[in-house]
Amino acid sequence: MRMVAGKWYYKYGEDVKDEEEARQFRQIIKELTGFGGASNPAEFVPILQWMDYGGLEKKLKSLSKRTDEFLQALIDEQRCKEEEGNTMIDHMLSLQKSQPDYYADQIIKGLILDMLFAGTDTSAVILEWAMTNLLNHPNILKKARDEIDSQIGEEKLIEESDVSKLHYLQSIISETLRLYPAAPLLVPHMSSVDCTIGGYDVPSGTMLLVNAWAIHRDPKVWDDATSFRPERFENGEVEGHKLIPFGIGRRTCPGAGLAQRTVSLTLGLLIQSFEWERVTIEEVDINEGSGITMPKAMPLEAMCKARPIMHKLLFKSTDDV
Ligand code: HEM
């Protein structure tokens, strides 16, 4: 939310200007993510729709009203400020002046929600799975660290523009997205006309789910399908559409490039800056929990200590002061 509205809602202390507002936001996000993973029986048994089975529709309507009011208040607050800032809302409000029909408040609120839901948990989950697999495969972690040390050196931290040089790091991310796609069933689609898919007749208006998780682990499509082996991506492009963590076609994820850059940069910095170890001799648990973005069943715990580059850079920055 710092990028979106210039506010901290998850940090405690002096950076949180309004604790009540932060509490409200955290509550809204908690409820929205909870509903994101909920399945609604009424979508499969239409008769349940008119009796609002489980009260889901009523709860969602009340939550969407609170969310809408909260986001509207944020937009109004930014609009009333005398100085124009550098947040996402500021930029969209300035576009609203030149294109008022397109950048209506309703669209701005939708874009904020997109950023929050489609963009944050997905990237965080991928990072957690990548670190889990690196801790379970210390040889892969070492190879990634060696690549970073040889390509970037020990005098500076990785920057976004360096990521394209780190091919092995990117293979690790592709392999993580293959085995642990953050949206394992992509996003539900609906057939707009009668069609045939894989020999099955599908009437128009049918909900279609693509099981990317199963495609990514299909032994007919991948060698040694269930092993974590980033080397399989080292020779460049993957043929066909067998790797689809971001979907394909017109509704493919528009944040794919951003996600790949932020995940690569963050993972690269974690590897470059710290030595990582498991907290026990046993491998880190790789069971999948439930939820729309396929989290780990058990949150990752790991030990780390700063690598020499951190000491060097920290002392350098103290010297500069
Ligand atoms: C590792 C991170 C991410 C993964 C795995 C991911 C995956 C996906 C998938 C599978 C879809 C559905 C594609 C389909 O319908 O077939 C999707 C849609 C979408 N994603 Fe992402 N995403 C990620 C990060 C992001 C980020 C960072 C943003 C924006 C900041 C974003 C914005 C969106 C939006 C707006 C849609 C809906 C597109 C539409 O329906 O036309 N995603 N994403």
mmCIF file of N, CA and C and ligand atoms in Angstrom, residues 114-115 118-119 122-123 126 177 182-183 186-187 189 245-248 251-255 258-259, ligand 1:
data_model
loop_
_atom_site.group_PDB
_atom_site.id
_atom_site.type_symbol
_atom_site.label_atom_id
_atom_site.label_comp_id
_atom_site.label_asym_id
_atom_site.label_seq_id
_atom_site.Cartn_x
_atom_site.Cartn_y
_atom_site.Cartn_z
ATOM 1 N N ASP A 114 -6.735 -5.226 -8.151
ATOM 2 C CA ASP A 114 -5.931 -6.108 -9.018
ATOM 3 C C ASP A 114 -4.512 -6.211 -8.502
ATOM 4 N N MET A 115 -3.917 -5.035 -8.228
ATOM 5 C CA MET A 115 -2.541 -5.006 -7.750
ATOM 6 C C MET A 115 -2.410 -5.805 -6.451
ATOM 7 N N ALA A 118 -3.916 -9.883 -7.316
ATOM 8 C CA ALA A 118 -3.248 -10.707 -8.317
ATOM 9 C C ALA A 118 -1.744 -10.627 -8.145
ATOM 10 N N GLY A 119 -1.245 -9.533 -7.551
ATOM 11 C CA GLY A 119 0.189 -9.285 -7.617
ATOM 12 C C GLY A 119 1.012 -9.584 -6.379
ATOM 13 N N THR A 122 0.711 -14.049 -4.917
ATOM 14 C CA THR A 122 1.288 -14.949 -5.925
ATOM 15 C C THR A 122 2.817 -14.892 -5.875
ATOM 16 N N SER A 123 3.374 -13.682 -5.910
ATOM 17 C CA SER A 123 4.834 -13.548 -5.927
ATOM 18 C C SER A 123 5.433 -14.034 -4.600
ATOM 19 N N ILE A 126 5.561 -17.877 -4.483
ATOM 20 C CA ILE A 126 6.617 -18.433 -5.344
ATOM 21 C C ILE A 126 7.982 -18.316 -4.656
ATOM 22 N N LEU A 177 8.011 -22.273 -10.675
ATOM 23 C CA LEU A 177 6.677 -22.004 -11.249
ATOM 24 C C LEU A 177 6.093 -23.275 -11.879
ATOM 25 N N ALA A 182 1.565 -20.680 -8.728
ATOM 26 C CA ALA A 182 0.818 -19.960 -7.683
ATOM 27 C C ALA A 182 -0.688 -19.954 -7.955
ATOM 28 N N ALA A 183 -1.088 -20.182 -9.214
ATOM 29 C CA ALA A 183 -2.519 -20.332 -9.505
ATOM 30 C C ALA A 183 -2.667 -21.690 -10.190
ATOM 31 N N LEU A 186 -5.204 -21.978 -12.752
ATOM 32 C CA LEU A 186 -5.292 -20.668 -13.417
ATOM 33 C C LEU A 186 -6.487 -19.917 -12.832
ATOM 34 N N VAL A 187 -7.264 -19.260 -13.688
ATOM 35 C CA VAL A 187 -8.441 -18.531 -13.218
ATOM 36 C C VAL A 187 -9.616 -19.111 -14.012
ATOM 37 N N HIS A 189 -12.410 -19.864 -16.533
ATOM 38 C CA HIS A 189 -12.863 -19.235 -17.777
ATOM 39 C C HIS A 189 -14.251 -19.776 -18.081
ATOM 40 N N PRO A 245 2.358 -21.175 -16.106
ATOM 41 C CA PRO A 245 1.995 -20.660 -14.773
ATOM 42 C C PRO A 245 1.249 -19.327 -14.847
ATOM 43 N N PHE A 246 1.384 -18.611 -15.977
ATOM 44 C CA PHE A 246 0.695 -17.320 -16.119
ATOM 45 C C PHE A 246 -0.492 -17.422 -17.077
ATOM 46 N N GLY A 247 -0.890 -18.641 -17.435
ATOM 47 C CA GLY A 247 -1.962 -18.823 -18.419
ATOM 48 C C GLY A 247 -1.426 -18.537 -19.817
ATOM 49 N N ILE A 248 -2.292 -18.641 -20.814
ATOM 50 C CA ILE A 248 -1.902 -18.271 -22.184
ATOM 51 C C ILE A 248 -3.072 -17.567 -22.879
ATOM 52 N N ARG A 251 -6.200 -13.692 -22.174
ATOM 53 C CA ARG A 251 -6.362 -13.368 -20.762
ATOM 54 C C ARG A 251 -5.146 -13.780 -19.923
ATOM 55 N N THR A 252 -3.999 -13.941 -20.612
ATOM 56 C CA THR A 252 -2.784 -14.301 -19.874
ATOM 57 C C THR A 252 -2.462 -13.220 -18.836
ATOM 58 N N CYS A 253 -1.672 -13.570 -17.823
ATOM 59 C CA CYS A 253 -1.393 -12.625 -16.736
ATOM 60 C C CYS A 253 -0.642 -11.390 -17.247
ATOM 61 N N PRO A 254 -1.209 -10.196 -17.097
ATOM 62 C CA PRO A 254 -0.499 -9.000 -17.559
ATOM 63 C C PRO A 254 0.673 -8.630 -16.649
ATOM 64 N N GLY A 255 0.731 -9.266 -15.463
ATOM 65 C CA GLY A 255 1.814 -8.927 -14.525
ATOM 66 C C GLY A 255 2.986 -9.900 -14.614
ATOM 67 N N LEU A 258 6.489 -8.285 -14.710
ATOM 68 C CA LEU A 258 6.773 -7.634 -13.426
ATOM 69 C C LEU A 258 7.066 -8.697 -12.359
ATOM 70 N N ALA A 259 6.227 -9.749 -12.343
ATOM 71 C CA ALA A 259 6.403 -10.809 -11.334
ATOM 72 C C ALA A 259 7.764 -11.473 -11.506
HETATM 73 C C1 HEM B 1 4.322 -15.237 -9.680
HETATM 74 C C2 HEM B 1 3.400 -14.340 -9.799
HETATM 75 C C3 HEM B 1 2.121 -14.479 -10.599
HETATM 76 C C4 HEM B 1 1.497 -15.599 -11.091
HETATM 77 C C5 HEM B 1 1.940 -17.049 -10.976
HETATM 78 C C6 HEM B 1 0.298 -15.136 -11.792
HETATM 79 C C7 HEM B 1 -0.587 -15.983 -12.454
HETATM 80 C C8 HEM B 1 -1.739 -15.559 -13.085
HETATM 81 C C9 HEM B 1 -2.662 -16.430 -13.768
HETATM 82 C C10 HEM B 1 -2.524 -17.927 -13.893
HETATM 83 C C11 HEM B 1 -3.669 -15.660 -14.253
HETATM 84 C C12 HEM B 1 -4.905 -16.155 -15.024
HETATM 85 C C13 HEM B 1 -4.590 -16.356 -16.495
HETATM 86 C C14 HEM B 1 -5.736 -17.017 -17.184
HETATM 87 O O1 HEM B 1 -6.882 -16.592 -17.001
HETATM 88 O O2 HEM B 1 -5.532 -17.978 -17.892
HETATM 89 C C15 HEM B 1 -3.391 -14.300 -13.871
HETATM 90 C C16 HEM B 1 -4.205 -13.228 -14.177
HETATM 91 C C17 HEM B 1 -3.942 -11.942 -13.794
HETATM 92 N N1 HEM B 1 -2.814 -11.489 -13.154
HETATM 93 FE FE1 HEM B 1 -1.253 -12.591 -12.525
HETATM 94 N N2 HEM B 1 0.216 -13.772 -11.708
HETATM 95 C C18 HEM B 1 1.301 -13.322 -10.989
HETATM 96 C C19 HEM B 1 1.615 -12.005 -10.697
HETATM 97 C C20 HEM B 1 0.859 -10.919 -11.070
HETATM 98 C C21 HEM B 1 1.224 -9.528 -10.847
HETATM 99 C C22 HEM B 1 2.536 -9.061 -10.192
HETATM 100 C C23 HEM B 1 0.188 -8.759 -11.315
HETATM 101 C C24 HEM B 1 0.002 -7.256 -11.345
HETATM 102 C C25 HEM B 1 0.695 -6.419 -10.669
HETATM 103 C C26 HEM B 1 -0.819 -9.671 -11.841
HETATM 104 C C27 HEM B 1 -2.009 -9.270 -12.411
HETATM 105 C C28 HEM B 1 -2.935 -10.123 -12.989
HETATM 106 C C29 HEM B 1 -4.218 -9.695 -13.530
HETATM 107 C C30 HEM B 1 -4.758 -8.259 -13.538
HETATM 108 C C31 HEM B 1 -4.844 -10.835 -14.049
HETATM 109 C C32 HEM B 1 -6.211 -10.922 -14.741
HETATM 110 C C33 HEM B 1 -6.023 -10.788 -16.251
HETATM 111 C C34 HEM B 1 -7.327 -10.960 -17.037
HETATM 112 O O3 HEM B 1 -8.248 -11.585 -16.541
HETATM 113 O O4 HEM B 1 -7.406 -10.476 -18.165
HETATM 114 N N3 HEM B 1 -0.370 -10.959 -11.694
HETATM 115 N N4 HEM B 1 -2.200 -14.258 -13.181
#
